[in-house]
């Protein structure tokens, strides 16, 4: 994947409620009961086997290994049918890159967990090294020595590691400039892209001497040799190009043009090039002889998370924070009409989304920021850094942003005219994730879900006073207002969709057995990949599925 320093941002969640004297007592969740109104579950956008596909490697037996970072799994893909199976599932399989060792073992890097992993041919999984934040790419030299890179999360380094895990890692080079997907040549030199400089370099890992092979790339993310080991194939994520580089001279030629968001590649013995695209969540095969491209694994969504729908929109078109893109999806027909992609634009890996009168507000714990986008033009107007695990974010009537910080447990107000100026509205929340406004009430406030405490809390905007609306939930994340005034919440821990009466706290189960709730992983903030909920003016409820990378709707029965 594209490995800029990953920071965690905190989504804006600010809530309001009644004064202490008039506030009702906190009402525990009543035992779930059958829905007062039946809903019909329908698929809006069908799912895919990945949550953003990254590193690739051929196993020599008719299969392609594929790493799935956010899905926390390592997969095997049949080269003929495209069928995908899971070799290592969550949480151990959180792989950014994957390769094969000399004995047939599978090695992969845990970007968030900081663990280097190995699956031996007998199917056993081992932890080889820990405490390697930003663990990214890896490759073996011909003599069996294994090298890894760390990108982001405060580290930029190349190190040698023991393939058996008996010795601690040894740093070879510090601050190379974000050395990404690399491979060794027949000269035992490391060939790889330097992201920050747009270069392909040749590196002597014994001396640290580095020379430029080719340059002028926008965002080179990985290289691989062809079958004859004479040419390098390079993927440029920002331009969507597969480029062939003659290793001896640096001569470049664009072999194929693909969508932006290319992440990694591997080359078969027949010189067919397998390319992963994390934005489109797919794998394509390029024939460099004629530039033809065919799909191997296809998808329509990548990691659908936060959802929003304009209450005045009769067509109920959804804004989907798809982590690697912001997409517009027809709630009724599932048609994707507009996509703003990361890497090739200023958008920062959106994970939560909300709508104001003129703006779209996006937050990203992935890249640690809150962004304000113009609804009409799609232009990113402001980017505000926040490294506190941002989750829900709202724009208030005066333009102030309300952000939920999952790591600090705070709701903070951000003055967009002076973004460095923040005010804590309230604190002491336990993993705030979802936000929904209640600003038209006599006492304006916001509702927030707390994934750690299992509460839905109302926070008064005037002074930050907190009132528990419902408790005893399990990992509530997405939240939305129904036209009838009820709160619709994704209760991820119980894999169900519930309706909460904000006046009494009474909870009704609307749907259960839902494919939501990837397991949490080390190094990530609470509710990292949030399950999104939105409600259209018709009363139809929309739900994102992180497990299936799908989008569902629940239509009220007549």
Coordinates of C-alpha atoms in Angstrom, one line a residue:
X1 CA 0.0 0.0 0.0
X2 CA 1.0 3.7 -0.2
X3 CA 3.0 4.2 2.9
X4 CA 3.1 7.7 4.0
X5 CA 3.5 8.2 7.8
X6 CA 0.2 7.0 9.1
X7 CA -1.2 9.0 12.0
X8 CA -4.4 8.5 13.8
X9 CA -7.1 11.3 13.7
X10 CA -10.0 11.7 16.0
X11 CA -13.5 12.0 14.5
X12 CA -15.5 14.9 15.7
X13 CA -18.3 14.0 18.1
X14 CA -20.0 16.6 20.3
X15 CA -23.3 16.0 22.0
X16 CA -25.9 18.0 23.9
X17 CA -28.5 17.2 26.6
X18 CA -30.8 18.6 29.2
X19 CA -29.6 20.5 32.3
X20 CA -28.6 18.3 35.2
X21 CA -31.7 19.1 37.3
X22 CA -34.1 18.3 34.5
X23 CA -32.2 15.4 33.0
X24 CA -33.8 12.0 33.4
X25 CA -31.8 9.2 35.1
X26 CA -29.6 7.1 32.8
X27 CA -31.7 4.3 31.5
X28 CA -30.0 0.9 31.1
X29 CA -30.7 -1.0 27.9
X30 CA -33.9 -2.9 28.1
X31 CA -33.7 -6.5 26.9
X32 CA -33.8 -6.6 23.1
X33 CA -37.1 -7.5 21.7
X34 CA -38.5 -8.0 18.2
X35 CA -38.7 -5.0 15.9
X36 CA -41.9 -2.9 16.0
X37 CA -41.7 -2.7 12.3
X38 CA -40.3 -5.3 9.9
X39 CA -37.4 -4.5 7.6
X40 CA -36.4 -6.3 4.4
X41 CA -32.6 -6.7 4.0
X42 CA -31.3 -6.0 0.5
X43 CA -27.9 -5.7 -1.1
X44 CA -27.0 -2.3 -2.5
X45 CA -23.4 -3.1 -3.5
X46 CA -22.1 -6.7 -3.4
X47 CA -18.9 -7.4 -1.5
X48 CA -15.4 -8.6 -2.3
X49 CA -12.8 -10.9 -0.6
X50 CA -10.4 -8.0 0.3
X51 CA -10.4 -4.8 2.3
X52 CA -7.8 -3.2 0.1
X53 CA -5.3 -5.5 -1.6
X54 CA -1.6 -4.8 -1.3
X55 CA 1.5 -7.0 -1.5
X56 CA 1.6 -9.9 -4.1
X57 CA 3.8 -13.0 -4.6
X58 CA 3.5 -16.1 -6.8
X59 CA 3.8 -19.4 -5.0
X60 CA 4.9 -21.4 -8.0
X61 CA 1.9 -23.7 -7.8
X62 CA -0.7 -21.8 -9.7
X63 CA -1.6 -19.4 -7.0
X64 CA -1.0 -15.8 -6.1
X65 CA -0.4 -14.7 -2.5
X66 CA -2.2 -11.4 -1.7
X67 CA -1.9 -9.4 1.5
X68 CA -4.9 -7.6 3.0
X69 CA -3.8 -5.0 5.6
X70 CA -7.1 -3.7 7.0
X71 CA -8.8 -7.1 6.6
X72 CA -5.9 -8.5 8.7
X73 CA -5.5 -11.6 6.4
X74 CA -3.3 -13.3 3.9
X75 CA -5.0 -14.8 0.8
X76 CA -4.4 -17.3 -2.0
X77 CA -5.8 -16.5 -5.4
X78 CA -6.2 -19.1 -8.1
X79 CA -4.5 -17.8 -11.2
X80 CA -7.0 -19.4 -13.6
X81 CA -10.4 -18.8 -11.9
X82 CA -9.6 -15.8 -9.7
X83 CA -11.1 -17.7 -6.7
X84 CA -9.8 -16.3 -3.4
X85 CA -9.2 -18.3 -0.2
X86 CA -7.9 -17.3 3.2
X87 CA -4.6 -18.7 4.4
X88 CA -4.2 -16.6 7.5
X89 CA -7.2 -14.8 9.0
X90 CA -7.6 -11.9 11.5
X91 CA -5.9 -10.8 13.6
X92 CA -2.5 -12.4 12.8
X93 CA -2.8 -11.9 9.0
X94 CA -2.7 -8.1 9.0
X95 CA -0.2 -8.0 6.1
X96 CA 1.1 -5.0 4.1
X97 CA 3.5 -7.1 2.0
X98 CA 4.1 -10.8 1.5
X99 CA 6.8 -13.0 0.1
X100 CA 8.0 -16.6 0.0
X101 CA 11.1 -17.9 1.8
X102 CA 13.6 -20.5 0.4
X103 CA 11.8 -23.3 2.2
X104 CA 8.3 -22.3 1.0
X105 CA 7.4 -20.5 4.2
X106 CA 5.2 -17.4 3.7
X107 CA 6.5 -14.2 5.4
X108 CA 4.4 -11.0 5.9
X109 CA 4.7 -7.6 7.5
X110 CA 2.2 -6.2 10.0
X111 CA 2.2 -2.4 9.4
X112 CA 0.0 -1.6 12.4
X113 CA 1.0 -4.5 14.7
X114 CA 4.7 -4.0 14.1
X115 CA 5.1 -7.8 13.8
X116 CA 7.0 -9.8 11.3
X117 CA 5.2 -13.1 10.7
X118 CA 6.0 -16.5 9.2
X119 CA 3.7 -19.4 8.1
X120 CA 5.8 -22.6 7.7
X121 CA 4.9 -25.3 5.1
X122 CA 3.2 -27.3 7.9
X123 CA 0.7 -24.5 8.3
X124 CA 2.0 -23.2 11.6
X125 CA 2.2 -19.4 12.2
X126 CA 5.1 -17.8 14.1
X127 CA 5.9 -14.3 15.3
X128 CA 9.5 -13.6 14.2
X129 CA 10.0 -10.0 15.4
X130 CA 8.0 -7.4 17.2
X131 CA 8.1 -3.6 18.0
X132 CA 8.7 -2.7 14.3
X133 CA 6.2 0.2 13.8
X134 CA 5.4 0.9 10.1
X135 CA 6.7 -2.5 9.0
X136 CA 6.2 -2.4 5.3
X137 CA 8.0 -4.2 2.5
X138 CA 10.3 -7.3 2.6
X139 CA 12.4 -9.4 0.3
X140 CA 15.0 -12.2 0.4
X141 CA 18.4 -12.0 -1.2
X142 CA 19.7 -15.0 -3.2
X143 CA 21.8 -16.1 -0.2
X144 CA 18.7 -16.3 2.0
X145 CA 19.2 -13.1 3.9
X146 CA 15.9 -11.3 4.6
X147 CA 15.4 -7.5 4.6
X148 CA 12.5 -5.3 5.7
X149 CA 11.6 -1.7 5.5
X150 CA 9.7 0.5 7.9
X151 CA 7.7 3.5 6.5
X152 CA 5.8 6.0 8.6
X153 CA 4.6 5.8 12.2
X154 CA 7.7 7.8 13.0
X155 CA 10.2 5.4 11.3
X156 CA 12.0 5.4 7.9
X157 CA 14.5 2.5 7.8
X158 CA 15.9 -0.6 6.1
X159 CA 16.9 -3.5 8.3
X160 CA 18.1 -7.1 8.1
X161 CA 16.1 -9.7 10.1
X162 CA 16.7 -13.3 10.9
X163 CA 14.3 -15.5 8.9
X164 CA 14.1 -17.8 11.8
X165 CA 13.6 -15.1 14.4
X166 CA 16.5 -16.1 16.6
X167 CA 18.4 -12.8 16.3
X168 CA 17.1 -9.2 16.8
X169 CA 16.8 -7.0 13.6
X170 CA 19.8 -5.1 12.5
X171 CA 19.3 -1.6 11.0
X172 CA 21.1 -1.2 7.7
X173 CA 20.1 2.3 6.6
X174 CA 18.2 5.1 8.3
X175 CA 16.1 7.7 6.5
X176 CA 16.4 6.5 2.9
X177 CA 13.4 8.5 1.9
X178 CA 10.6 5.9 2.2
X179 CA 12.0 2.8 0.5
X180 CA 9.0 0.8 -0.6
X181 CA 8.3 -2.5 -2.4
X182 CA 11.8 -3.7 -3.4
X183 CA 13.5 -6.8 -4.9
X184 CA 17.1 -8.0 -5.2
X185 CA 18.9 -8.4 -8.5
X186 CA 21.3 -11.1 -9.7
X187 CA 24.1 -8.7 -8.6
X188 CA 22.7 -9.0 -5.0
X189 CA 21.9 -5.3 -5.0
X190 CA 18.6 -4.1 -3.7
X191 CA 16.4 -2.3 -6.3
X192 CA 13.5 -0.3 -5.1
X193 CA 11.5 3.0 -5.2
X194 CA 12.2 6.0 -3.0
X195 CA 8.7 7.4 -2.5
X196 CA 9.7 10.9 -1.4
X197 CA 12.0 11.5 -4.3
X198 CA 10.2 9.7 -7.2
X199 CA 13.3 7.6 -7.9
X200 CA 14.3 4.0 -8.4
X201 CA 17.6 3.2 -6.7
X202 CA 20.2 0.4 -6.6
X203 CA 21.5 -0.2 -3.0
X204 CA 24.4 -2.2 -1.7
X205 CA 23.0 -3.5 1.6
X206 CA 26.6 -4.3 2.9
X207 CA 28.0 -0.8 2.4
X208 CA 24.9 1.4 2.3
X209 CA 26.1 2.9 -1.1
X210 CA 23.1 4.0 -3.2
X211 CA 22.8 5.1 -6.8
X212 CA 19.8 6.3 -8.8
X213 CA 18.7 3.9 -11.6
X214 CA 15.7 6.0 -12.9
X215 CA 13.8 9.0 -11.8
X216 CA 10.9 11.3 -12.7
X217 CA 8.1 9.2 -11.2
X218 CA 5.2 10.8 -9.4
X219 CA 4.7 8.1 -6.7
X220 CA 6.6 4.8 -7.4
X221 CA 5.4 2.2 -4.9
X222 CA 7.0 -1.1 -5.9
X223 CA 9.4 -2.7 -8.4
X224 CA 9.9 -6.3 -9.7
X225 CA 12.3 -7.8 -12.2
X226 CA 11.2 -9.5 -15.3
X227 CA 11.8 -13.2 -15.9
X228 CA 15.3 -12.5 -17.5
X229 CA 16.2 -10.2 -14.6
X230 CA 17.2 -7.5 -17.0
X231 CA 14.2 -5.1 -16.7
X232 CA 12.4 -3.7 -13.8
X233 CA 8.6 -3.2 -13.8
X234 CA 7.6 -0.2 -11.7
X235 CA 4.0 0.8 -10.6
X236 CA 3.4 4.5 -10.2
X237 CA 0.4 5.0 -7.9
X238 CA -0.3 8.6 -8.6
X239 CA -0.2 8.3 -12.4
X240 CA -1.6 4.7 -12.7
X241 CA 1.2 3.6 -14.9
X242 CA 3.1 0.4 -15.2
X243 CA 6.6 1.3 -16.4
X244 CA 9.4 -0.9 -17.7
X245 CA 12.9 0.3 -16.7
X246 CA 16.1 -1.2 -18.2
X247 CA 18.2 -1.8 -15.1
X248 CA 21.5 -1.2 -16.8
X249 CA 20.7 2.1 -18.4
X250 CA 17.6 3.5 -16.6
X251 CA 15.7 3.8 -19.9
X252 CA 11.9 4.0 -19.2
X253 CA 8.8 3.0 -21.2
X254 CA 5.2 3.0 -20.1
X255 CA 3.8 -0.5 -20.7
X256 CA 0.2 0.1 -19.5
X257 CA -2.1 2.8 -18.1
X258 CA -4.3 1.7 -15.3
X259 CA -6.4 3.5 -12.7
X260 CA -4.5 5.4 -10.0
X261 CA -3.9 3.7 -6.7
X262 CA -1.6 1.0 -7.8
X263 CA 0.2 -0.5 -4.8
X264 CA 2.3 -3.6 -5.7
X265 CA 3.1 -6.1 -8.3
X266 CA 4.8 -9.4 -9.1
X267 CA 6.0 -10.9 -12.4
X268 CA 5.5 -14.5 -13.5
X269 CA 7.9 -16.7 -15.4
X270 CA 6.0 -15.9 -18.6
X271 CA 6.5 -12.2 -17.9
X272 CA 2.8 -11.6 -17.1
X273 CA 2.6 -8.8 -14.6
X274 CA 0.1 -9.0 -11.7
X275 CA -0.8 -5.6 -10.3
X276 CA -2.7 -4.7 -7.2
X277 CA -4.8 -1.6 -6.8
X278 CA -5.7 -0.6 -3.3
X279 CA -8.2 2.1 -4.3
X280 CA -10.2 -0.3 -6.5
X281 CA -9.5 -3.3 -4.3
X282 CA -8.7 -5.4 -7.3
X283 CA -5.9 -7.4 -9.1
X284 CA -5.2 -7.1 -12.8
X285 CA -2.9 -9.0 -15.1
X286 CA -0.9 -7.0 -17.7
X287 CA 0.7 -8.5 -20.8
X288 CA 3.7 -6.2 -21.3
X289 CA 4.1 -7.5 -24.9
X290 CA 1.0 -5.7 -26.1
X291 CA -0.2 -3.7 -23.0
X292 CA -3.4 -5.7 -22.7
X293 CA -5.1 -5.8 -19.3
X294 CA -7.4 -8.4 -17.9
X295 CA -9.0 -8.6 -14.4
X296 CA -8.2 -11.4 -12.1
X297 CA -10.1 -10.3 -9.0
X298 CA -12.7 -7.5 -9.2
X299 CA -14.5 -5.3 -6.7
X300 CA -16.8 -2.3 -6.5
X301 CA -16.1 -1.1 -3.0
X302 CA -12.9 -1.3 -0.9
X303 CA -13.4 -0.7 2.8
X304 CA -16.9 1.0 3.1
X305 CA -17.0 2.7 6.5
X306 CA -18.8 6.0 7.3
X307 CA -22.0 6.8 5.5
X308 CA -24.0 9.9 4.9
X309 CA -27.2 10.8 3.0
X310 CA -28.7 14.2 2.5
X311 CA -32.1 14.3 4.2
X312 CA -33.6 16.3 1.3
X313 CA -32.4 13.9 -1.4
X314 CA -35.3 11.9 -2.8
X315 CA -32.9 9.5 -4.5
X316 CA -31.0 8.8 -1.3
X317 CA -27.6 9.0 -2.9
X318 CA -25.0 8.0 -0.4
X319 CA -21.6 9.4 0.4
X320 CA -19.5 6.4 1.3
X321 CA -16.1 6.9 3.1
X322 CA -14.4 3.9 1.4
X323 CA -11.0 4.5 3.1
X324 CA -9.1 4.6 -0.2
X325 CA -11.8 6.8 -1.9
X326 CA -14.9 8.9 -1.3
X327 CA -17.7 7.4 -3.5
X328 CA -21.2 8.5 -4.3
X329 CA -23.5 5.4 -4.5
X330 CA -27.2 5.3 -5.5
X331 CA -29.1 4.0 -2.5
X332 CA -31.8 2.6 -4.7
X333 CA -29.7 1.2 -7.6
X334 CA -26.2 0.8 -6.2
X335 CA -24.7 2.8 -9.1
X336 CA -21.4 4.4 -8.3
X337 CA -21.5 7.8 -10.0
X338 CA -18.5 9.7 -8.6
X339 CA -15.2 8.7 -6.9
X340 CA -12.5 10.9 -5.4
X341 CA -9.4 8.8 -5.0
X342 CA -6.6 9.0 -2.6
X343 CA -3.0 9.4 -3.8
X344 CA -3.9 11.1 -7.0
X345 CA -5.9 13.9 -5.2
X346 CA -5.6 15.7 -1.8
X347 CA -8.0 13.3 -0.1
X348 CA -6.7 11.6 3.0
X349 CA -8.0 8.0 3.4
X350 CA -11.6 8.9 4.5
X351 CA -13.1 6.7 7.2
X352 CA -16.0 8.9 8.5
X353 CA -18.2 11.3 6.6
X354 CA -20.9 13.8 7.4
X355 CA -22.8 16.5 5.5
X356 CA -23.2 20.2 6.2
X357 CA -25.3 22.6 4.1
X358 CA -22.4 23.3 1.7
X359 CA -19.6 21.0 2.9
X360 CA -18.7 17.4 3.3
X361 CA -16.6 16.7 6.4
X362 CA -14.2 13.7 6.3
X363 CA -12.0 12.3 9.0
X364 CA -9.2 9.8 8.8
X365 CA -7.6 7.9 11.6
X366 CA -5.5 6.3 8.8
X367 CA -3.7 9.5 7.9
X368 CA -4.5 11.6 11.0
X369 CA -6.6 14.4 9.6
X370 CA -10.0 16.1 9.3
X371 CA -10.9 17.5 5.9
X372 CA -13.6 19.9 4.6
X373 CA -14.7 19.4 1.1
X374 CA -17.0 21.6 -1.0
X375 CA -20.2 19.6 -1.8
X376 CA -20.7 21.3 -5.2
X377 CA -17.2 21.2 -6.6
X378 CA -15.6 18.4 -4.7
X379 CA -12.6 20.6 -3.9
X380 CA -10.8 20.0 -0.6
X381 CA -11.0 23.3 1.2
X382 CA -9.1 22.5 4.4
X383 CA -7.0 19.8 5.9
X384 CA -6.6 19.8 9.7
X385 CA -4.1 17.4 11.2
X386 CA -5.2 15.4 14.2
X387 CA -3.2 12.5 15.6
X388 CA -5.6 11.5 18.4
X389 CA -7.5 8.7 16.5
X390 CA -10.2 10.9 15.0
X391 CA -13.6 9.3 14.4
X392 CA -16.9 11.1 13.8
X393 CA -16.8 14.7 12.7
X394 CA -19.6 17.2 12.2
X395 CA -19.9 20.8 11.0
X396 CA -22.0 23.0 13.2
X397 CA -24.1 25.9 11.9
X398 CA -21.4 28.5 12.5
X399 CA -18.8 26.5 10.6
X400 CA -17.1 25.1 13.7
X401 CA -16.1 21.5 13.5
X402 CA -17.0 19.0 16.2
X403 CA -14.6 16.0 16.3
X404 CA -14.5 12.8 18.4
X405 CA -11.1 11.7 19.5
X406 CA -11.2 8.0 20.1
X407 CA -7.8 7.8 21.8
X408 CA -8.3 10.7 24.2
X409 CA -12.0 10.2 24.9
X410 CA -12.7 13.9 24.1
X411 CA -15.0 15.8 21.9
X412 CA -13.2 18.9 20.6
X413 CA -14.4 22.0 18.8
X414 CA -12.1 23.3 16.0
X415 CA -12.4 26.8 14.7
X416 CA -11.8 26.4 10.9
X417 CA -10.7 30.0 10.7
X418 CA -7.9 29.2 13.2
X419 CA -7.5 25.4 13.1
X420 CA -4.8 25.3 15.7
X421 CA -7.3 26.7 18.2
X422 CA -9.3 23.8 19.7
X423 CA -11.7 23.7 22.6
X424 CA -12.5 20.6 24.6
X425 CA -16.3 20.3 24.8
X426 CA -16.3 17.3 27.0
X427 CA -14.0 14.4 28.0
X428 CA -14.1 11.1 29.8
X429 CA -15.8 9.3 26.9
X430 CA -14.7 5.7 26.3
X431 CA -13.8 5.3 22.7
X432 CA -16.1 7.8 21.0
X433 CA -16.8 6.8 17.4
X434 CA -20.1 7.8 15.9
X435 CA -21.7 11.3 16.0
X436 CA -25.1 12.5 15.0
X437 CA -26.4 16.1 15.6
X438 CA -29.5 17.0 17.6
X439 CA -29.1 20.7 17.0
X440 CA -32.7 21.5 16.3
X441 CA -33.8 20.5 19.8
X442 CA -34.7 23.1 22.4
X443 CA -31.4 22.3 24.1
X444 CA -29.0 21.6 21.1
X445 CA -26.7 18.6 21.5
X446 CA -25.1 15.7 19.8
X447 CA -25.3 11.9 20.3
X448 CA -22.1 9.9 20.4
X449 CA -21.5 6.2 20.5
X450 CA -18.8 4.9 22.9
X451 CA -17.4 1.7 21.6
X452 CA -15.5 0.8 24.8
X453 CA -18.2 1.5 27.4
X454 CA -21.1 0.4 25.3
X455 CA -23.0 3.6 25.8
X456 CA -24.9 6.1 23.6
X457 CA -24.4 9.5 25.2
X458 CA -25.9 12.9 24.6
X459 CA -23.6 15.9 25.0
X460 CA -25.0 19.4 25.4
X461 CA -23.3 21.8 23.0
X462 CA -23.6 24.8 25.4
X463 CA -21.4 23.4 28.1
X464 CA -20.5 19.7 27.3
X465 CA -22.8 18.2 30.0
X466 CA -23.1 14.4 29.4
X467 CA -26.2 12.3 29.7
X468 CA -26.4 8.5 29.1
X469 CA -29.2 7.7 26.7
X470 CA -28.6 3.9 26.5
X471 CA -26.0 1.5 28.0
X472 CA -25.2 -2.2 28.0
X473 CA -24.6 -2.2 24.3
X474 CA -21.6 -4.1 22.8
X475 CA -19.3 -1.9 20.7
X476 CA -21.7 0.6 19.2
X477 CA -20.2 2.4 16.3
X478 CA -22.3 4.0 13.5
X479 CA -25.3 6.1 14.5
X480 CA -28.0 8.0 12.6
X481 CA -31.3 9.8 13.2
X482 CA -34.5 8.2 11.8
X483 CA -37.2 10.5 10.5
X484 CA -39.4 9.3 13.4
X485 CA -36.8 10.7 15.8
X486 CA -35.3 7.4 16.9
X487 CA -31.6 6.6 16.9
X488 CA -30.4 3.8 14.6
X489 CA -27.1 2.3 15.8
X490 CA -24.8 -0.4 14.5
X491 CA -24.1 -2.6 17.6
X492 CA -21.0 -4.2 16.2
X493 CA -20.3 -6.4 19.2
X494 CA -23.6 -8.3 18.8
X495 CA -23.6 -7.9 15.0
X496 CA -26.9 -6.3 15.0
X497 CA -28.8 -3.1 14.0
X498 CA -30.8 -1.5 16.8
X499 CA -33.3 1.4 17.3
X500 CA -33.0 3.4 20.5
X501 CA -35.7 5.7 21.8
X502 CA -33.7 8.8 22.8
X503 CA -36.3 9.7 25.5
X504 CA -36.4 6.4 27.3
X505 CA -33.3 4.5 26.1
X506 CA -35.6 1.6 25.1
X507 CA -33.7 -0.6 22.6
X508 CA -35.3 -2.6 19.8
X509 CA -33.4 -5.1 17.6
X510 CA -34.1 -4.4 13.9
X511 CA -31.7 -6.9 12.3
X512 CA -29.2 -9.5 13.6
X513 CA -26.5 -11.8 12.4
X514 CA -24.9 -9.0 10.3
X515 CA -21.5 -9.2 8.6
X516 CA -20.0 -6.3 10.6
X517 CA -17.1 -6.0 13.0
X518 CA -13.6 -6.8 12.0
X519 CA -11.6 -7.7 15.1
X520 CA -9.5 -4.9 16.6
X521 CA -5.8 -5.0 16.0
X522 CA -2.8 -3.8 18.0
X523 CA -1.7 -0.3 17.4
X524 CA -5.1 0.9 16.2
X525 CA -7.6 3.3 17.9
X526 CA -11.0 2.1 19.1
X527 CA -13.4 1.4 16.3
X528 CA -10.7 1.9 13.8
X529 CA -12.7 0.7 10.7
X530 CA -16.1 2.0 11.8
X531 CA -19.4 0.5 10.6
X532 CA -21.4 3.2 9.1
X533 CA -25.1 3.9 9.3
X534 CA -27.3 6.3 7.4
X535 CA -31.1 6.8 7.1
X536 CA -32.8 8.2 4.0
X537 CA -36.0 10.3 4.0
X538 CA -38.0 7.2 3.1
X539 CA -36.9 5.5 6.4
X540 CA -34.6 3.1 4.6
X541 CA -31.6 2.3 6.7
X542 CA -28.2 1.9 5.0
X543 CA -25.3 -0.1 6.6
X544 CA -21.7 -0.7 5.6
X545 CA -20.1 -4.1 6.0
X546 CA -16.4 -4.0 6.8
X547 CA -16.2 -7.8 6.8
X548 CA -17.6 -8.2 3.3
X549 CA -16.7 -4.8 1.8
X550 CA -20.4 -4.5 0.9
X551 CA -23.3 -2.1 1.3
X552 CA -26.7 -3.1 2.5
X553 CA -30.1 -1.4 3.0
X554 CA -33.0 -2.3 5.2
X555 CA -36.3 -1.3 3.7
X556 CA -39.3 -0.8 6.0
X557 CA -42.2 -3.2 5.2
X558 CA -45.4 -1.5 3.9

